[in-house]
Short mmCIF file of C-alpha atoms in Angstrom, two decimals:
data_model
loop_
_atom_site.label_atom_id
_atom_site.label_comp_id
_atom_site.label_asym_id
_atom_site.label_seq_id
_atom_site.Cartn_x
_atom_site.Cartn_y
_atom_site.Cartn_z
CA MET A 1 -29.41 8.27 -1.45
CA VAL A 2 -32.80 7.28 -0.09
CA SER A 3 -33.80 3.67 0.51
CA TYR A 4 -37.26 2.26 1.01
CA PRO A 5 -38.75 -1.25 0.76
CA HIS A 6 -41.86 -2.17 -1.14
CA ALA A 7 -43.55 -5.39 -2.16
CA THR A 8 -43.10 -6.67 -5.69
CA ASP A 9 -44.22 -9.57 -7.72
CA HIS A 10 -41.52 -11.29 -9.75
CA ALA A 11 -43.87 -13.52 -11.69
CA LEU A 12 -42.38 -13.81 -15.14
CA THR A 13 -44.44 -14.10 -18.29
CA THR A 14 -43.12 -16.48 -20.90
CA ARG A 15 -43.46 -15.69 -24.59
CA ARG A 16 -44.81 -18.58 -26.61
CA PRO A 17 -43.20 -19.12 -30.00
CA ALA A 18 -45.22 -18.44 -33.09
CA SER A 19 -47.17 -21.46 -34.32
CA SER A 20 -45.81 -23.13 -37.40
CA VAL A 21 -47.89 -23.53 -40.53
CA THR A 22 -46.51 -26.72 -42.06
CA SER A 23 -45.01 -29.83 -40.60
CA ARG A 24 -41.72 -29.07 -42.34
CA SER A 25 -41.48 -25.72 -40.55
CA THR A 26 -42.25 -27.40 -37.26
CA THR A 27 -39.50 -29.92 -37.82
CA THR A 28 -37.05 -27.15 -38.69
CA ARG A 29 -37.86 -25.20 -35.54
CA ARG A 30 -37.50 -28.29 -33.40
CA HIS A 31 -34.12 -28.98 -34.91
CA ARG A 32 -32.82 -25.39 -34.54
CA SER A 33 -33.87 -25.16 -30.91
CA ASN A 34 -30.89 -27.33 -29.95
CA ARG A 35 -28.34 -25.12 -31.67
CA SER A 36 -25.87 -23.10 -29.67
CA HIS A 37 -26.15 -19.28 -29.58
CA THR A 38 -22.48 -18.77 -28.81
CA GLY A 39 -21.26 -15.55 -30.40
CA GLY A 40 -24.70 -14.72 -31.76
CA THR A 41 -26.68 -11.55 -31.22
CA SER A 42 -30.12 -13.11 -30.74
CA PHE A 43 -29.54 -14.18 -27.11
CA ARG A 44 -29.22 -11.70 -24.29
CA PRO A 45 -28.93 -12.96 -20.69
CA GLN A 46 -31.53 -11.39 -18.42
CA ASN A 47 -30.05 -12.40 -15.08
CA GLU A 48 -26.42 -11.33 -14.80
CA PHE A 49 -24.45 -8.44 -13.35
CA PRO A 50 -25.35 -5.58 -13.21
CA ASN A 51 -29.01 -6.33 -13.89
CA PHE A 52 -30.41 -9.42 -12.20
CA ALA A 53 -33.89 -8.83 -13.56
CA GLN A 54 -35.23 -12.22 -12.51
CA THR A 55 -33.75 -12.67 -9.04
CA GLY A 56 -32.64 -9.21 -7.91
CA ASP A 57 -34.41 -7.64 -4.96
CA LEU A 58 -32.37 -4.44 -4.44
CA GLU A 59 -32.38 -1.64 -6.99
CA ILE A 60 -29.72 1.10 -6.99
CA VAL A 61 -29.91 4.23 -9.13
CA ILE A 62 -26.91 6.59 -9.30
CA ASN A 63 -27.03 10.00 -10.98
CA ALA A 64 -23.85 12.06 -11.35
CA GLU A 65 -23.09 14.88 -13.80
CA GLY A 66 -25.94 13.98 -16.10
CA GLN A 67 -25.08 10.28 -16.20
CA GLU A 68 -27.28 7.58 -14.72
CA LYS A 69 -26.41 4.04 -13.76
CA ARG A 70 -28.94 1.44 -12.61
CA TYR A 71 -28.31 -1.83 -10.81
CA MET A 72 -30.63 -4.65 -9.85
CA LEU A 73 -28.70 -6.68 -7.28
CA HIS A 74 -29.28 -9.05 -4.37
CA ARG A 75 -29.81 -7.87 -0.83
CA LEU A 76 -28.04 -10.91 0.60
CA ILE A 77 -24.86 -10.38 -1.45
CA LEU A 78 -24.62 -6.70 -0.55
CA ALA A 79 -25.41 -7.33 3.11
CA GLN A 80 -22.67 -9.95 3.36
CA CYS A 81 -20.08 -7.59 1.83
CA SER A 82 -21.10 -4.25 3.34
CA GLY A 83 -22.00 -3.36 6.89
CA PHE A 84 -24.13 -0.49 5.65
CA PHE A 85 -26.34 -2.66 3.49
CA GLU A 86 -26.55 -5.26 6.24
CA ALA A 87 -27.95 -2.66 8.61
CA SER A 88 -30.09 -0.68 6.15
CA THR A 89 -31.85 -3.81 4.85
CA SER A 90 -32.41 -5.37 8.25
CA GLU A 91 -35.92 -5.87 9.60
CA ASP A 92 -35.60 -3.15 12.22
CA TRP A 93 -34.37 -0.58 9.72
CA SER A 94 -36.97 -1.53 7.14
CA ARG A 95 -39.73 -1.37 9.73
CA ALA A 96 -38.67 2.16 10.67
CA GLN A 97 -38.51 3.26 7.03
CA ALA A 98 -41.83 1.63 6.14
CA GLN A 99 -44.00 3.37 8.73
CA GLY A 100 -47.19 4.51 7.06
CA ILE A 101 -46.86 1.83 4.37
CA ALA A 102 -49.19 -1.16 4.23
CA PRO A 103 -47.82 -4.18 6.16
CA ILE A 104 -45.88 -6.55 3.98
CA THR A 105 -44.09 -9.78 4.52
CA GLY A 106 -40.52 -10.07 5.78
CA PRO A 107 -37.43 -9.92 3.60
CA ALA A 108 -36.35 -12.77 1.43
CA GLN A 109 -34.82 -15.67 3.29
CA SER A 110 -31.15 -16.36 2.86
CA ASN A 111 -31.71 -20.03 2.01
CA GLY A 112 -32.64 -19.04 -1.54
CA LEU A 113 -29.22 -17.58 -2.33
CA ALA A 114 -25.79 -19.06 -1.84
CA GLY A 115 -22.63 -17.02 -1.22
CA ILE A 116 -19.78 -15.35 -3.03
CA GLY A 117 -16.83 -17.57 -3.80
CA GLU A 118 -13.64 -17.01 -1.85
CA GLU A 119 -10.35 -15.93 -3.45
CA ASP A 120 -7.24 -18.03 -3.58
CA GLU A 121 -3.86 -16.88 -2.26
CA TYR A 122 -3.07 -15.09 -5.52
CA GLY A 123 -6.33 -13.12 -5.58
CA MET A 124 -7.75 -15.14 -8.50
CA GLU A 125 -11.45 -15.76 -8.71
CA THR A 126 -12.60 -19.20 -7.65
CA GLY A 127 -16.35 -18.70 -7.81
CA ARG A 128 -19.28 -16.46 -8.58
CA PRO A 129 -22.29 -15.73 -6.45
CA THR A 130 -25.05 -18.25 -7.03
CA ILE A 131 -28.33 -17.05 -8.43
CA PRO A 132 -31.63 -18.39 -7.06
CA THR A 133 -33.70 -20.27 -9.59
CA ALA A 134 -37.10 -18.89 -8.66
CA PRO A 135 -37.74 -15.73 -6.65
CA PRO A 136 -40.34 -15.84 -3.88
CA ARG A 137 -43.55 -13.87 -4.30
CA ASP A 138 -44.62 -10.91 -2.16
CA ARG A 139 -41.24 -10.12 -0.76
CA TYR A 140 -39.36 -6.96 0.10
CA ARG A 141 -37.60 -4.97 -2.58
CA TRP A 142 -35.22 -2.20 -1.58
CA ARG A 143 -34.52 0.82 -3.75
CA TYR A 144 -31.63 3.27 -3.29
CA GLU A 145 -31.32 6.55 -5.13
CA LEU A 146 -28.25 8.78 -5.22
CA ASP A 147 -28.44 12.11 -7.04
CA TRP A 148 -24.97 13.60 -6.62
CA GLY A 149 -25.90 16.85 -8.31
CA ASN A 150 -28.59 17.68 -5.73
CA LYS A 151 -26.26 17.45 -2.75
CA ASP A 152 -23.49 19.69 -1.61
CA ASP A 153 -20.04 18.23 -1.14
CA GLU A 154 -20.22 18.04 2.63
CA SER A 155 -23.51 16.20 2.94
CA ALA A 156 -22.75 13.91 0.00
CA THR A 157 -19.48 12.84 1.53
CA SER A 158 -20.81 12.23 5.02
CA SER A 159 -23.82 10.13 3.98
CA LEU A 160 -24.12 9.06 0.37
CA PHE A 161 -26.82 6.51 1.13
CA GLY A 162 -29.66 7.29 3.49
CA GLY A 163 -30.55 10.90 2.65
CA GLU A 164 -29.74 13.38 5.39
CA GLN A 165 -29.06 10.77 8.06
CA THR A 166 -25.54 10.07 9.23
CA TYR A 167 -26.07 6.43 10.16
CA ARG A 168 -22.89 4.45 10.82
CA PRO A 169 -23.36 0.73 10.09
CA PRO A 170 -21.85 -2.04 12.20
CA ALA A 171 -18.88 -4.15 11.19
CA ALA A 172 -19.32 -6.25 8.09
CA PRO A 173 -19.58 -10.02 8.55
CA ASN A 174 -17.35 -12.54 6.86
CA LYS A 175 -17.92 -13.39 3.23
CA PRO A 176 -20.09 -16.47 2.60
CA SER A 177 -18.71 -19.79 1.49
CA ALA A 178 -18.02 -20.70 -2.13
CA PRO A 179 -20.68 -22.28 -4.35
CA THR A 180 -20.67 -25.97 -5.13
CA ASN A 181 -18.80 -27.56 -8.02
CA SER A 182 -22.03 -28.49 -9.80
CA PHE A 183 -22.99 -24.83 -9.91
CA PHE A 184 -19.58 -23.96 -11.36
CA ARG A 185 -20.10 -26.32 -14.27
CA SER A 186 -23.59 -25.08 -15.13
CA PHE A 187 -23.12 -21.36 -14.54
CA THR A 188 -19.67 -21.18 -16.15
CA ALA A 189 -20.99 -22.92 -19.25
CA MET A 190 -23.82 -20.41 -19.47
CA GLN A 191 -21.39 -17.47 -19.17
CA SER A 192 -19.03 -18.85 -21.81
CA ALA A 193 -21.95 -19.36 -24.17
CA ALA A 194 -23.09 -15.74 -24.08
CA HIS A 195 -21.14 -13.13 -22.16
CA ILE A 196 -21.57 -9.41 -22.71
CA PRO A 197 -18.48 -7.46 -21.52
CA HIS A 198 -19.25 -4.77 -18.95
CA GLN A 199 -17.93 -1.40 -20.05
CA ALA A 200 -16.29 0.89 -17.50
CA PRO A 201 -18.20 4.16 -16.90
CA ASP A 202 -16.65 7.50 -17.78
CA ASN A 203 -17.70 9.37 -14.65
CA ASP A 204 -15.33 8.89 -11.70
CA LEU A 205 -18.08 8.57 -9.10
CA ILE A 206 -20.08 6.09 -11.15
CA ARG A 207 -16.86 4.19 -11.88
CA ASP A 208 -16.16 3.88 -8.15
CA TYR A 209 -19.66 2.59 -7.41
CA ASP A 210 -19.46 0.22 -10.34
CA ASN A 211 -16.13 -1.17 -9.13
CA LEU A 212 -17.54 -1.51 -5.62
CA PHE A 213 -20.45 -3.62 -6.79
CA ARG A 214 -18.27 -5.61 -9.17
CA ILE A 215 -16.03 -6.61 -6.27
CA PHE A 216 -19.10 -7.60 -4.23
CA TYR A 217 -19.94 -10.06 -7.00
CA ASN A 218 -16.34 -11.30 -7.26
CA TYR A 219 -15.66 -9.58 -10.60
CA PRO A 220 -12.32 -7.78 -11.12
CA PRO A 221 -12.60 -3.99 -10.81
CA ASN A 222 -11.93 -1.75 -13.81
CA LEU A 223 -8.67 -0.10 -12.72
CA ASP A 224 -5.83 1.25 -14.83
CA PRO A 225 -3.37 -1.63 -15.43
CA LEU A 226 -0.58 0.47 -17.00
CA ASN A 227 -0.32 3.92 -15.41
CA ILE A 228 0.51 3.45 -11.74
CA ALA A 229 -0.14 7.11 -10.89
CA GLU A 230 -3.66 6.95 -12.34
CA SER A 231 -4.19 3.56 -10.74
CA TYR A 232 -3.27 5.00 -7.33
CA ILE A 233 -5.90 7.74 -7.69
CA GLN A 234 -8.57 5.21 -8.67
CA CYS A 235 -7.66 2.82 -5.84
CA LYS A 236 -7.64 5.60 -3.27
CA SER A 237 -11.06 6.83 -4.39
CA LEU A 238 -12.48 3.31 -4.34
CA LEU A 239 -11.10 2.63 -0.86
CA ASN A 240 -12.61 5.84 0.50
CA LEU A 241 -15.97 4.79 -0.91
CA ALA A 242 -15.62 1.29 0.55
CA ASP A 243 -14.78 2.82 3.91
CA MET A 244 -18.07 4.75 3.86
CA TYR A 245 -20.01 1.51 3.39
CA ASP A 246 -17.93 -0.58 5.80
CA ALA A 247 -16.68 -2.83 3.00
CA LEU A 248 -12.89 -2.54 3.37
CA GLU A 249 -12.55 -6.22 4.28
CA VAL A 250 -13.91 -7.15 0.84
CA VAL A 251 -12.45 -4.34 -1.30
CA GLY A 252 -9.01 -4.17 0.33
CA PRO A 253 -7.66 -7.52 -0.97
CA ARG A 254 -8.69 -6.59 -4.52
CA ILE A 255 -6.79 -3.29 -4.33
CA ASP A 256 -3.79 -5.06 -2.86
CA HIS A 257 -3.79 -7.64 -5.64
CA HIS A 258 -4.09 -4.98 -8.35
CA LEU A 259 -1.28 -2.72 -7.09
CA LEU A 260 1.16 -5.55 -6.40
CA GLN A 261 1.09 -6.39 -10.11
CA PHE A 262 3.18 -3.27 -10.78
CA GLN A 263 6.10 -4.78 -8.77
CA SER A 264 9.24 -2.60 -9.14
CA ARG A 265 7.28 0.43 -10.34
CA LEU A 266 5.18 0.23 -7.19
CA TRP A 267 8.26 0.12 -4.91
CA LYS A 268 9.69 3.20 -6.62
CA GLN A 269 6.42 5.08 -6.27
CA ILE A 270 6.24 4.20 -2.58
CA ALA A 271 9.78 5.52 -2.11
CA LYS A 272 8.71 8.83 -3.69
CA TYR A 273 5.44 9.23 -1.78
CA PRO A 274 5.64 7.11 1.40
CA PRO A 275 2.99 9.00 3.47
CA SER A 276 0.39 8.65 0.72
CA TYR A 277 0.97 4.95 0.25
CA LEU A 278 1.03 4.42 4.00
CA LYS A 279 -2.55 5.68 4.19
CA LEU A 280 -3.57 3.58 1.19
CA GLY A 281 -1.90 0.47 2.58
CA TYR A 282 -3.74 0.92 5.86
CA LEU A 283 -7.14 1.26 4.17
CA ALA A 284 -6.46 -1.74 1.91
CA ARG A 285 -5.11 -3.77 4.84
CA SER A 286 -2.11 -4.56 2.65
CA LYS A 287 0.78 -5.75 4.79
CA VAL A 288 3.30 -5.45 1.93
CA ILE A 289 2.40 -1.89 0.90
CA PHE A 290 1.94 -0.70 4.49
CA ALA A 291 5.28 -2.14 5.64
CA GLU A 292 7.13 -0.78 2.59
CA ALA A 293 5.79 2.73 3.15
CA LEU A 294 6.34 2.59 6.91
CA ILE A 295 10.04 1.77 6.49
CA HIS A 296 10.51 4.89 4.37
CA VAL A 297 8.51 7.04 6.78
CA VAL A 298 10.42 5.82 9.86
CA GLY A 299 13.78 6.30 8.14
CA GLN A 300 12.98 9.97 7.39
CA TRP A 301 11.10 10.68 10.62
CA PRO A 302 10.11 13.32 11.69
CA ALA A 303 10.19 14.75 8.14
CA GLY A 304 6.72 13.45 7.26
CA SER A 305 5.00 14.02 10.59
CA ASN A 306 2.96 17.00 9.35
CA GLN A 307 1.51 14.95 6.49
CA LEU A 308 0.45 12.13 8.79
CA ARG A 309 -0.60 13.85 11.99
CA ASN A 310 -4.41 13.92 12.28
CA HIS A 311 -4.62 12.11 8.91
CA VAL A 312 -4.00 8.54 10.07
CA PRO A 313 -5.43 6.63 13.04
CA GLU A 314 -3.72 7.13 16.36
CA ALA A 315 -2.54 3.52 16.37
CA VAL A 316 -0.63 4.07 13.11
CA PHE A 317 0.96 7.29 14.37
CA ASP A 318 2.02 5.60 17.63
CA LEU A 319 3.54 2.72 15.67
CA ILE A 320 5.62 5.15 13.60
CA GLU A 321 6.91 6.93 16.71
CA ASP A 322 7.78 3.64 18.41
CA LYS A 323 9.71 2.37 15.39
CA ALA A 324 11.49 5.71 15.02
CA GLU A 325 12.60 5.55 18.67
CA GLU A 326 13.88 2.00 18.17
CA LEU A 327 15.86 3.10 15.11
CA ALA A 328 17.34 6.09 16.96
CA GLU A 329 18.39 3.82 19.83
CA LYS A 330 20.12 1.47 17.39
CA GLN A 331 22.04 4.38 15.89
CA LEU A 332 23.18 5.60 19.33
CA LYS A 333 24.45 2.14 20.28
CA THR A 334 26.24 1.79 16.95
CA GLU A 335 27.82 5.22 17.28
CA GLY A 336 29.11 4.35 20.75
CA LYS A 337 30.71 1.17 19.45
CA LEU A 338 32.40 3.10 16.65
CA PHE A 339 34.01 5.54 19.07
CA ARG A 340 35.22 2.66 21.27
CA LEU A 341 37.11 1.00 18.43
CA THR A 342 40.81 0.64 19.21
CA LEU A 343 44.01 -0.94 17.92
CA THR A 344 46.43 -3.04 19.93
CA THR A 345 50.14 -3.71 19.81
CA PRO A 346 51.60 -7.20 19.24
CA ARG A 347 51.76 -7.52 23.04
CA GLY A 348 48.02 -6.84 23.37
CA GLU A 349 48.29 -3.30 24.66
CA ARG A 350 46.16 -0.45 23.42
CA VAL A 351 48.05 1.82 21.07
CA SER A 352 49.24 5.18 22.37
CA PRO A 353 51.75 7.82 21.30
CA GLY A 354 54.27 6.08 23.54
CA ASN A 355 54.13 2.50 22.24
CA SER A 356 52.99 2.89 18.60
CA TYR A 357 52.80 6.43 17.30
CA ILE A 358 51.78 5.55 13.70
CA ASP A 359 48.97 3.27 14.89
CA TRP A 360 47.75 5.93 17.29
CA LEU A 361 47.67 8.46 14.43
CA ALA A 362 45.55 6.07 12.31
CA LEU A 363 43.04 5.63 15.13
CA SER A 364 42.96 9.37 15.87
CA LEU A 365 42.31 10.24 12.23
CA PHE A 366 39.37 7.81 12.03
CA ARG A 367 37.81 9.19 15.23
CA GLN A 368 38.25 12.78 14.01
CA TRP A 369 36.55 11.94 10.72
CA LEU A 370 33.72 10.26 12.63
CA VAL A 371 33.24 13.31 14.89
CA GLU A 372 33.08 15.69 11.94
CA ASN A 373 30.37 13.62 10.24
CA THR A 374 28.23 12.72 13.25
CA SER A 375 28.25 15.97 15.24
CA PRO A 376 26.78 19.31 14.21
CA PRO A 377 29.40 21.97 13.44
CA PRO A 378 30.17 24.53 16.17
CA PRO A 379 28.39 27.89 16.01
CA LEU A 380 29.93 30.66 13.97
CA PRO A 381 31.93 33.31 15.84
CA PRO A 382 30.47 36.82 15.94
CA LYS A 383 31.45 39.01 13.02
CA THR A 384 33.95 41.81 13.60
CA PRO A 385 34.12 45.02 11.55
CA ASN A 386 37.63 44.21 10.30
CA SER A 387 36.91 40.61 9.24
CA ASN A 388 36.31 40.71 5.50
CA GLN A 389 37.88 37.38 4.55
CA PRO A 390 35.92 34.19 5.33
CA SER A 391 37.56 32.22 8.11
CA SER A 392 38.22 28.50 8.09
CA ARG A 393 35.31 27.97 10.48
CA THR A 394 33.01 29.79 8.09
CA GLN A 395 34.12 27.48 5.29
CA GLN A 396 33.53 24.52 7.60
CA GLN A 397 29.98 25.73 8.25
CA ASN A 398 29.33 25.92 4.52
CA LYS A 399 30.47 22.31 4.07
CA PRO A 400 27.41 20.17 3.25
CA SER A 401 26.49 17.83 6.10
CA ILE A 402 26.18 14.11 5.45
CA SER A 403 23.00 12.27 6.43
CA ALA A 404 22.96 9.33 8.81
CA GLY A 405 22.09 6.90 6.04
CA HIS A 406 24.97 8.04 3.81
CA LEU A 407 27.38 8.01 6.75
CA TYR A 408 26.68 4.43 7.75
CA ARG A 409 26.70 3.29 4.12
CA LEU A 410 30.13 4.88 3.68
CA LEU A 411 31.37 3.04 6.76
CA PHE A 412 29.91 -0.20 5.44
CA SER A 413 31.46 0.20 2.00
CA ALA A 414 34.98 0.76 3.50
CA GLY A 415 37.82 0.83 0.96
CA PRO A 416 38.57 4.19 -0.71
CA ALA A 417 35.00 5.48 -0.21
CA TYR A 418 36.27 7.64 2.67
CA LEU A 419 39.75 8.57 3.93
CA PRO A 420 41.41 7.79 0.57
CA HIS A 421 45.15 7.46 -0.09
CA ASP A 422 45.77 11.15 -0.87
CA GLU A 423 44.08 12.29 2.32
CA LEU A 424 46.10 9.82 4.40
CA LYS A 425 49.32 10.95 2.78
CA ARG A 426 48.51 14.63 3.36
CA PHE A 427 47.57 14.00 7.00
CA LEU A 428 50.73 12.05 7.68
CA LYS A 429 52.89 14.71 6.04
CA ILE A 430 51.60 17.56 8.22
CA SER A 431 51.54 15.54 11.44
CA LYS A 432 54.01 16.70 14.05
CA GLY A 433 56.72 14.13 14.60
CA PHE A 434 56.32 12.47 11.21
CA GLY A 435 59.46 10.50 10.44
CA ALA A 436 60.48 10.26 14.09
CA GLU A 437 60.78 6.51 13.77
CA GLY A 438 62.43 6.65 10.36
CA ASN A 439 64.79 9.61 11.05
CA GLY A 440 63.52 11.46 7.93
CA ASN A 441 64.78 8.82 5.49
CA PRO A 442 62.54 8.83 2.34
CA GLU A 443 62.58 5.03 2.20
CA ASN A 444 61.48 4.80 5.82
CA ARG A 445 58.77 7.42 5.21
CA ARG A 446 57.26 5.32 2.41
CA GLU A 447 57.31 2.31 4.70
CA GLU A 448 55.58 4.31 7.45
CA LEU A 449 52.94 5.49 4.95
CA ARG A 450 52.20 1.90 3.92
CA LYS A 451 51.98 0.87 7.58
CA PHE A 452 49.71 3.84 8.29
CA GLU A 453 47.38 2.86 5.42
CA ARG A 454 47.23 -0.75 6.60
CA ARG A 455 46.24 0.32 10.11
CA VAL A 456 43.56 2.68 8.75
CA GLU A 457 42.16 -0.15 6.63
CA GLU A 458 42.10 -2.33 9.73
CA VAL A 459 40.04 0.28 11.55
CA LYS A 460 37.71 0.54 8.55
CA GLY A 461 37.19 -3.22 8.59
CA MET A 462 36.19 -3.15 12.26
CA ALA A 463 33.82 -0.23 11.61
CA ARG A 464 32.22 -2.16 8.75
CA GLU A 465 31.27 -5.02 11.05
CA VAL A 466 29.89 -2.60 13.64
CA VAL A 467 27.45 -0.96 11.19
CA ARG A 468 26.46 -4.19 9.43
CA PRO A 469 23.16 -4.60 11.40
CA LEU A 470 22.07 -1.13 10.31
CA MET A 471 22.67 -1.97 6.65
CA ARG A 472 20.09 -4.73 6.57
CA SER A 473 17.16 -3.62 4.44
CA PHE A 474 13.61 -4.94 4.75
CA LEU A 475 12.42 -3.09 1.66
CA GLU A 476 11.11 -4.76 -1.46
CA LEU A 477 12.85 -1.97 -3.38
CA ASP A 478 16.17 -3.07 -4.88
CA LEU A 479 18.91 -1.02 -3.20
CA GLY A 480 21.70 -2.35 -5.35
CA LYS A 481 24.69 -4.47 -4.48
CA ASP A 482 25.30 -4.89 -0.73
CA GLY A 483 22.28 -2.72 -0.04
CA SER A 484 24.15 0.47 -0.85
CA GLY A 485 20.87 2.32 -1.31
CA VAL A 486 22.08 4.93 -3.77
CA GLY A 487 19.90 8.00 -3.39
CA LEU A 488 18.49 7.06 0.01
CA GLY A 489 19.79 9.24 2.82
CA TYR A 490 18.15 7.24 5.60
CA LEU A 491 18.23 3.76 7.08
CA THR A 492 15.84 1.02 5.98
CA CYS A 493 16.47 -1.56 8.68
CA THR A 494 13.05 -1.17 10.34
CA ARG A 495 11.22 -4.46 10.62
CA LEU A 496 7.53 -5.07 11.23
CA GLU A 497 6.44 -8.20 13.02
CA GLU A 498 3.07 -9.84 12.47
CA GLY A 499 1.62 -8.27 15.60
CA ASP A 500 2.78 -4.74 14.70
CA PHE A 501 0.13 -4.14 12.05
CA PRO A 502 -2.62 -1.95 13.55
CA TRP A 503 -5.48 -4.02 12.15
CA VAL A 504 -4.11 -7.38 13.42
CA GLY A 505 -5.49 -8.54 16.74
#
């Protein structure tokens, strides 16, 4: 797109009404002039988005795939929302572009145009940009042309505006203050009297530019409100375009507000595609989406490292690695506490085969189960020519391993979720010395089995309290009762503080 300023004259010519022939006709015209045109087709506003024919001083023409879209907007509004337009319409830039053109006066002063209204905490519109009543004469007018079909993909992506130059604009300033209440009353009444709905373009590129300019003027973007997958594609494309024009501070909150309306569907989509939504949350500066995706990424780390390396800023990648190290350290400390669990006798002594054989068996069984589910299986022995039958160690290797998230959730659930009654009974039956205290009496064996189960349940209760900190979830996604997280094989206890977000501070 090529921009160049030139002087224009906005003097408007007024059309005088046809003269009346009789006094009765004159009276009728005078009476009808006070009637409202609400809902009629005879009145068409000439000074509203996207064509501010009376007050606009910046023309934009976009051509893509045979479609053309024209805008007549305000330099001040675009400069306040986009760092690119702020730089490209500055005096220095215009002077460089206008070499060889007859000297003209400076750009329009900002005192003729108020600012865009701010948004409330829910993202609702609280104002519209004010429109100057009378444009100054002999002022700059900027014109931008983008012909997507005449550019290859590489050059069009690197510099959409500005032709072949790869100019990088400075940071965008803050949005201007909201208009006054008196303007709200007058301008809102005019819009309610005659408002022509703005149709969304069919072409994706034109749609993105149209949404970008709509957001600049505090209008809601045309994004899919029902299909979250299609909405993600549209939001991602719009954010990439806003990033090119240094307008993420203005566009990001709109994207955040739109996606958060999906609520539970959004949380499920983030759980399916956390790396993708992590990038989108970073571009949109959305703390909720970014934190939700980061928790999933850290829990599965380093599974998604290849999708994020060299695709996110270094600060984001460092944050993921730091949080993953913190989570791994928590797991190591928790695992150490689990292996140090012990039972005591009524006299306060630690159980041993000498003072309480049944209690020692209960503790040994729990530790053996913990070792089998937290340690990798031993390597397979070398095959021998005569070994045709699979050994027990081979069957152990084929046993599916349990993930860390499922392991700690089993420990937290306690009860019959692991080491059930049948397994305890089978273990006690094959243990050497079973029935030593009961002399083989069936009644005494049943009593020893009940005592053995009580002691195992006691160990399970202590293990539940040890893993409780790891079971805390900071996700917006509903993990079910007690945070069981059915289907999630990783931990979701990662927490982001206010200062952890890369764009804060």
